Short mmCIF file of C-alpha atoms in Angstrom, two decimals:
data_model
loop_
_atom_site.label_atom_id
_atom_site.label_comp_id
_atom_site.label_asym_id
_atom_site.label_seq_id
_atom_site.Cartn_x
_atom_site.Cartn_y
_atom_site.Cartn_z
CA MET R 1 1.91 -22.93 8.42
CA THR R 2 1.93 -20.99 6.08
CA ASP R 3 4.18 -17.88 4.56
CA HIS R 4 1.26 -15.24 5.18
CA GLU R 5 0.04 -17.22 8.28
CA THR R 6 4.03 -16.55 9.46
CA TRP R 7 3.67 -12.76 8.59
CA SER R 8 0.44 -12.33 10.60
CA ASP R 9 1.99 -14.20 13.43
CA GLU R 10 5.41 -11.94 13.43
CA GLN R 11 3.05 -8.89 13.48
CA LEU R 12 3.07 -6.28 16.82
CA THR R 13 -0.69 -4.16 16.60
CA THR R 14 -0.95 -1.12 18.61
CA ALA R 15 -3.45 1.80 19.06
CA VAL R 16 -4.03 4.78 17.49
CA THR R 17 -6.45 7.70 17.15
CA VAL R 18 -8.33 9.07 13.34
CA ASP R 19 -11.14 11.01 14.12
CA GLY R 20 -11.81 10.15 17.81
CA HIS R 21 -11.56 6.84 17.46
CA ASP R 22 -9.70 4.50 19.07
CA LEU R 23 -8.37 1.76 16.44
CA GLU R 24 -5.78 -1.47 16.84
CA VAL R 25 -3.08 -1.20 13.71
CA ALA R 26 -1.28 -4.22 13.43
CA TYR R 27 2.91 -3.72 11.79
CA HIS R 28 4.45 -5.95 10.59
CA GLU R 29 8.39 -4.36 11.60
CA ALA R 30 12.41 -6.77 10.87
CA GLY R 31 15.70 -5.14 10.84
CA PRO R 32 17.82 -3.16 12.95
CA ASN R 33 16.48 -0.73 15.89
CA ASP R 34 19.40 0.94 16.39
CA ALA R 35 20.05 2.22 12.78
CA ASP R 36 21.72 5.83 12.03
CA GLU R 37 19.32 6.19 9.41
CA PRO R 38 14.97 6.85 9.16
CA PRO R 39 12.38 3.59 8.66
CA VAL R 40 11.58 2.97 6.34
CA VAL R 41 7.86 2.51 5.98
CA PHE R 42 5.89 0.25 3.34
CA VAL R 43 2.47 1.63 2.68
CA HIS R 44 -0.62 -1.08 0.51
CA GLY R 45 -3.58 -0.44 -1.23
CA ILE R 46 -6.44 -2.14 -1.82
CA PRO R 47 -7.49 -5.14 -1.83
CA THR R 48 -3.99 -5.73 0.12
CA TRP R 49 -1.96 -5.62 3.16
CA SER R 50 1.34 -6.18 3.95
CA PHE R 51 1.95 -9.19 3.33
CA LEU R 52 2.26 -7.42 -0.03
CA TRP R 53 5.76 -6.41 0.32
CA ARG R 54 6.77 -9.82 2.02
CA GLY R 55 9.52 -10.03 -1.39
CA VAL R 56 11.22 -6.67 -0.56
CA VAL R 57 11.12 -6.28 3.22
CA PRO R 58 13.93 -8.84 4.00
CA ALA R 59 16.54 -7.08 0.86
CA VAL R 60 15.75 -3.66 3.04
CA ALA R 61 15.93 -4.86 6.13
CA GLU R 62 19.60 -5.94 6.25
CA GLU R 63 20.06 -2.30 7.07
CA ARG R 64 17.73 -0.28 7.59
CA ARG R 65 14.70 -1.13 9.92
CA THR R 66 11.35 -1.35 8.47
CA ILE R 67 7.26 -0.76 9.24
CA ALA R 68 4.60 -2.20 7.08
CA PRO R 69 1.71 -1.34 8.67
CA ASP R 70 -2.14 -2.75 7.96
CA MET R 71 -4.14 0.00 7.06
CA LEU R 72 -7.49 -0.16 8.68
CA GLY R 73 -9.52 -2.14 7.72
CA TYR R 74 -6.57 -4.11 6.20
CA GLY R 75 -4.90 -7.19 7.02
CA ASN R 76 -5.33 -7.37 10.68
CA SER R 77 -5.42 -3.61 11.52
CA GLU R 78 -9.13 -3.28 12.79
CA MET R 79 -12.18 -4.22 10.75
CA THR R 80 -15.51 -3.05 12.89
CA ASP R 81 -18.04 0.01 10.79
CA GLY R 82 -17.66 3.00 12.24
CA PHE R 83 -14.68 5.26 11.21
CA ASP R 84 -13.34 6.55 8.07
CA ARG R 85 -11.55 4.48 5.47
CA SER R 86 -10.39 6.83 2.67
CA ILE R 87 -6.79 7.81 2.35
CA ARG R 88 -7.85 10.91 4.73
CA ALA R 89 -8.15 9.50 7.59
CA GLN R 90 -5.14 6.57 6.69
CA GLU R 91 -2.58 9.93 6.90
CA LEU R 92 -4.19 10.73 9.88
CA MET R 93 -3.58 6.91 10.95
CA LEU R 94 -0.23 6.56 9.48
CA GLU R 95 0.82 10.12 11.30
CA ASP R 96 -0.53 8.74 14.98
CA LEU R 97 1.15 5.31 13.89
CA LEU R 98 5.10 6.97 13.53
CA ASP R 99 4.73 9.08 16.36
CA GLY R 100 3.58 6.37 18.52
CA LEU R 101 6.62 4.60 17.75
CA GLY R 102 8.86 7.50 17.90
CA ILE R 103 9.87 7.59 14.15
CA GLU R 104 10.49 11.54 13.27
CA THR R 105 11.26 11.03 10.07
CA ALA R 106 10.95 8.22 7.57
CA THR R 107 11.03 7.13 3.99
CA LEU R 108 8.39 6.16 3.03
CA VAL R 109 7.52 3.08 0.16
CA ALA R 110 3.81 2.42 -1.20
CA HIS R 111 1.59 0.98 -3.58
CA ASP R 112 -1.98 1.29 -5.01
CA ILE R 113 -3.96 3.79 -2.70
CA GLY R 114 -0.67 3.36 -0.08
CA GLY R 115 0.99 6.72 -2.88
CA GLY R 116 -2.72 8.54 -2.66
CA VAL R 117 -1.84 7.91 1.58
CA ALA R 118 2.49 8.13 1.16
CA LEU R 119 0.89 11.67 -1.21
CA ARG R 120 -1.33 13.66 1.42
CA TYR R 121 2.06 12.88 4.31
CA ALA R 122 4.46 14.22 2.03
CA ALA R 123 2.35 17.33 0.39
CA HIS R 124 1.64 17.68 4.44
CA ASN R 125 4.53 17.00 6.48
CA PRO R 126 7.67 17.38 4.14
CA ASN R 127 10.15 17.50 7.22
CA ALA R 128 9.45 14.30 7.75
CA VAL R 129 9.77 12.22 4.70
CA GLU R 130 13.30 11.82 4.09
CA LYS R 131 12.29 9.66 0.70
CA LEU R 132 9.81 8.32 -1.38
CA VAL R 133 9.59 5.78 -3.19
CA LEU R 134 6.28 5.35 -5.62
CA SER R 135 4.89 2.06 -7.17
CA ASN R 136 1.92 2.13 -9.57
CA VAL R 137 0.22 4.34 -7.42
CA VAL R 138 -3.08 6.49 -7.41
CA CYS R 139 -2.84 10.64 -8.19
CA TYR R 140 -4.47 13.37 -9.36
CA ASP R 141 -7.80 11.01 -10.81
CA SER R 142 -6.54 8.19 -12.03
CA TRP R 143 -8.47 6.64 -9.40
CA PRO R 144 -11.36 4.24 -8.66
CA VAL R 145 -10.15 1.61 -10.73
CA GLU R 146 -14.34 -0.43 -11.70
CA PHE R 147 -13.42 -3.82 -10.29
CA ILE R 148 -13.19 -1.43 -6.79
CA ALA R 149 -15.68 0.62 -7.48
CA ASN R 150 -18.43 -2.86 -7.88
CA LEU R 151 -16.37 -3.79 -4.77
CA GLY R 152 -17.89 -1.06 -2.80
CA LEU R 153 -21.58 -2.08 -4.24
CA PRO R 154 -24.08 -3.20 -1.09
CA GLU R 155 -24.05 -6.99 -2.69
CA THR R 156 -20.45 -7.13 -1.90
CA ALA R 157 -20.97 -7.11 1.87
CA GLU R 158 -23.72 -10.51 1.44
CA MET R 159 -21.96 -12.27 -1.72
CA ASP R 160 -21.85 -15.51 -1.63
CA ASP R 161 -18.47 -17.18 -0.24
CA ASP R 162 -17.11 -19.22 -3.48
CA ASP R 163 -17.80 -15.60 -5.45
CA LEU R 164 -15.87 -13.62 -3.50
CA GLU R 165 -12.98 -16.36 -3.79
CA GLU R 166 -13.11 -16.00 -7.55
CA GLN R 167 -13.47 -12.63 -7.79
CA LEU R 168 -10.28 -11.99 -5.60
CA ASP R 169 -8.66 -14.82 -7.72
CA GLY R 170 -9.03 -13.21 -11.34
CA ALA R 171 -7.78 -10.52 -9.09
CA PHE R 172 -4.34 -11.33 -7.76
CA ALA R 173 -4.54 -14.68 -10.17
CA GLY R 174 -5.43 -13.37 -13.62
CA GLY R 175 -3.35 -9.98 -12.52
CA ALA R 176 -0.48 -10.79 -11.99
CA TYR R 177 2.64 -11.23 -15.09
CA GLY R 178 2.79 -14.73 -16.04
CA GLU R 179 1.97 -17.38 -12.89
CA ALA R 180 0.88 -15.86 -10.31
CA ASP R 181 2.60 -17.67 -7.20
CA PRO R 182 -0.10 -19.55 -5.15
CA GLU R 183 1.21 -18.40 -1.65
CA PHE R 184 0.20 -14.67 -2.84
CA VAL R 185 -2.96 -15.43 -4.55
CA GLU R 186 -4.41 -17.34 -0.57
CA GLY R 187 -2.17 -14.22 1.39
CA MET R 188 -3.81 -11.59 -0.53
CA LYS R 189 -7.38 -13.17 -0.33
CA ALA R 190 -7.21 -14.06 3.94
CA PRO R 191 -8.10 -11.09 5.29
CA TRP R 192 -11.33 -10.72 2.94
CA LEU R 193 -12.88 -15.03 3.75
CA THR R 194 -14.43 -14.42 6.23
CA PRO R 195 -17.63 -12.50 7.52
CA GLU R 196 -16.06 -9.91 9.38
CA GLY R 197 -13.51 -9.11 5.92
CA LYS R 198 -16.43 -9.23 3.40
CA VAL R 199 -18.09 -6.46 5.15
CA SER R 200 -14.58 -4.69 6.25
CA LEU R 201 -14.20 -4.92 1.82
CA SER R 202 -17.14 -3.22 1.77
CA ARG R 203 -16.62 -0.16 3.69
CA ASN R 204 -12.68 -0.12 1.90
CA ALA R 205 -13.90 0.30 -1.14
CA VAL R 206 -17.14 2.31 -1.11
CA ALA R 207 -14.42 5.05 1.04
CA THR R 208 -12.55 4.70 -2.80
CA ASN R 209 -12.57 8.96 -2.49
CA THR R 210 -10.88 10.74 -5.54
CA ASN R 211 -11.01 14.14 -4.33
CA HIS R 212 -8.77 12.62 -1.37
CA THR R 213 -5.84 13.44 -4.90
CA THR R 214 -6.48 15.39 -6.79
CA GLU R 215 -7.15 18.58 -3.70
CA LEU R 216 -3.21 17.74 -3.43
CA ASP R 217 -0.51 20.53 -4.21
CA TYR R 218 2.43 18.10 -5.77
CA GLY R 219 4.56 21.02 -5.74
CA SER R 220 4.80 20.57 -2.18
CA ILE R 221 6.55 17.71 -1.81
CA THR R 222 10.29 18.66 -1.71
CA ALA R 223 11.54 14.67 -1.18
CA GLU R 224 13.15 12.28 -3.61
CA THR R 225 11.29 10.81 -5.00
CA LEU R 226 11.63 7.37 -7.13
CA LEU R 227 8.78 6.64 -9.60
CA LEU R 228 9.43 2.63 -9.62
CA TRP R 229 6.70 1.29 -12.04
CA ALA R 230 5.21 -1.18 -14.21
CA GLU R 231 5.41 -0.18 -17.54
CA ASP R 232 2.40 -2.72 -18.36
CA ASP R 233 -0.11 -1.41 -15.61
CA VAL R 234 -3.54 -0.64 -17.52
CA MET R 235 -5.38 0.07 -13.83
CA GLN R 236 -2.47 2.80 -13.49
CA PRO R 237 -1.25 3.32 -16.12
CA TYR R 238 2.32 4.69 -16.41
CA GLU R 239 1.45 8.59 -18.10
CA TYR R 240 0.03 8.87 -14.76
CA ALA R 241 4.31 8.34 -13.55
CA GLU R 242 5.06 11.10 -15.68
CA ARG R 243 2.84 13.30 -14.61
CA LEU R 244 3.97 12.79 -10.78
CA ALA R 245 8.30 13.42 -12.50
CA ASP R 246 6.79 16.19 -13.72
CA ASP R 247 4.61 17.82 -11.02
CA LEU R 248 7.08 16.57 -8.13
CA GLN R 249 10.54 18.64 -7.55
CA ASN R 250 12.60 15.36 -7.18
CA ALA R 251 11.35 12.77 -9.16
CA GLU R 252 13.48 10.37 -10.69
CA LEU R 253 11.44 7.96 -13.43
CA SER R 254 12.04 4.06 -12.72
CA PRO R 255 9.67 1.92 -15.05
CA LEU R 256 9.64 -2.00 -14.34
CA SER R 257 9.09 -4.34 -17.51
CA ASP R 258 6.81 -7.42 -17.83
CA ALA R 259 5.31 -6.03 -14.57
CA TYR R 260 1.56 -5.44 -14.18
CA HIS R 261 -0.57 -3.56 -11.25
CA TRP R 262 1.05 -6.31 -9.19
CA VAL R 263 5.19 -5.04 -9.59
CA VAL R 264 6.15 -5.84 -6.18
CA GLU R 265 5.22 -9.35 -6.71
CA ASP R 266 5.95 -9.17 -11.48
CA ARG R 267 9.29 -8.13 -10.42
CA ALA R 268 10.15 -8.36 -7.20
CA GLU R 269 13.24 -9.08 -7.02
CA THR R 270 14.93 -6.71 -9.46
CA TYR R 271 11.97 -3.83 -7.93
CA ALA R 272 14.06 -4.83 -4.22
CA GLU R 273 17.26 -3.71 -5.53
CA ARG R 274 16.81 -0.52 -7.01
CA LEU R 275 14.60 0.49 -4.34
CA VAL R 276 17.80 -0.70 -2.24
CA SER R 277 20.26 1.02 -4.14
CA PHE R 278 17.80 4.42 -3.96
CA LEU R 279 17.64 4.12 -0.36
CA GLU R 280 21.84 3.76 -0.53
CA GLY R 281 21.95 6.91 -2.36
#
């Protein structure tokens, strides 16, 4: 069994209600359930899924309960047509998921559009977020990038399997700093290499809505925040981390060199060390 198959096998599922739709969410849970500290919730971006956090979750789960959901339309969560996949809807998913799990306060760790979800959640639920970790996240008008915008074209759903896989190889293998781990590349591609997955990927991409981050009052976010950001990313450049540091009430910059957009994979060990240190505070 491959690493991503093992991760999928370990996932649990639950139902959430978003905009009146009852939808299934898959999530990975690890760590002690009786910990005194709030759980750590990991939120991925596009076109990834919770497997993105494979190199970080184990270090955190030694002391803290961890929850890593697949967003709606991603990974092993619901992929059927007929529901919104925007970060507005993903925020509602996260809220209902945490409520269903009995989690009143959490630390959020987020990447890419998962960061847009986390920023919205922290702005709208300031008392529910203990700490916030943002890594090369979408914010303000920093997105969508051309690669994702193109995936939202109708042709994606009808694309030849080999052509789609070639594009994803370029995103995950070509987007790594140095030689990519084949298991990372295969794991990231896996959810999209089915007929349902191709359609869902297109729907996810077209749902990227910049208005959902330009409308936010960033100054209302009170959570202690760590901007654990890859300096060499061209998709969500470091200047956005600096802007967030100015606008958030309590934010610390923590740049990571020798890392592109997939910073969680490029610098997994250092990322985990800094994250654990921040959590221990």
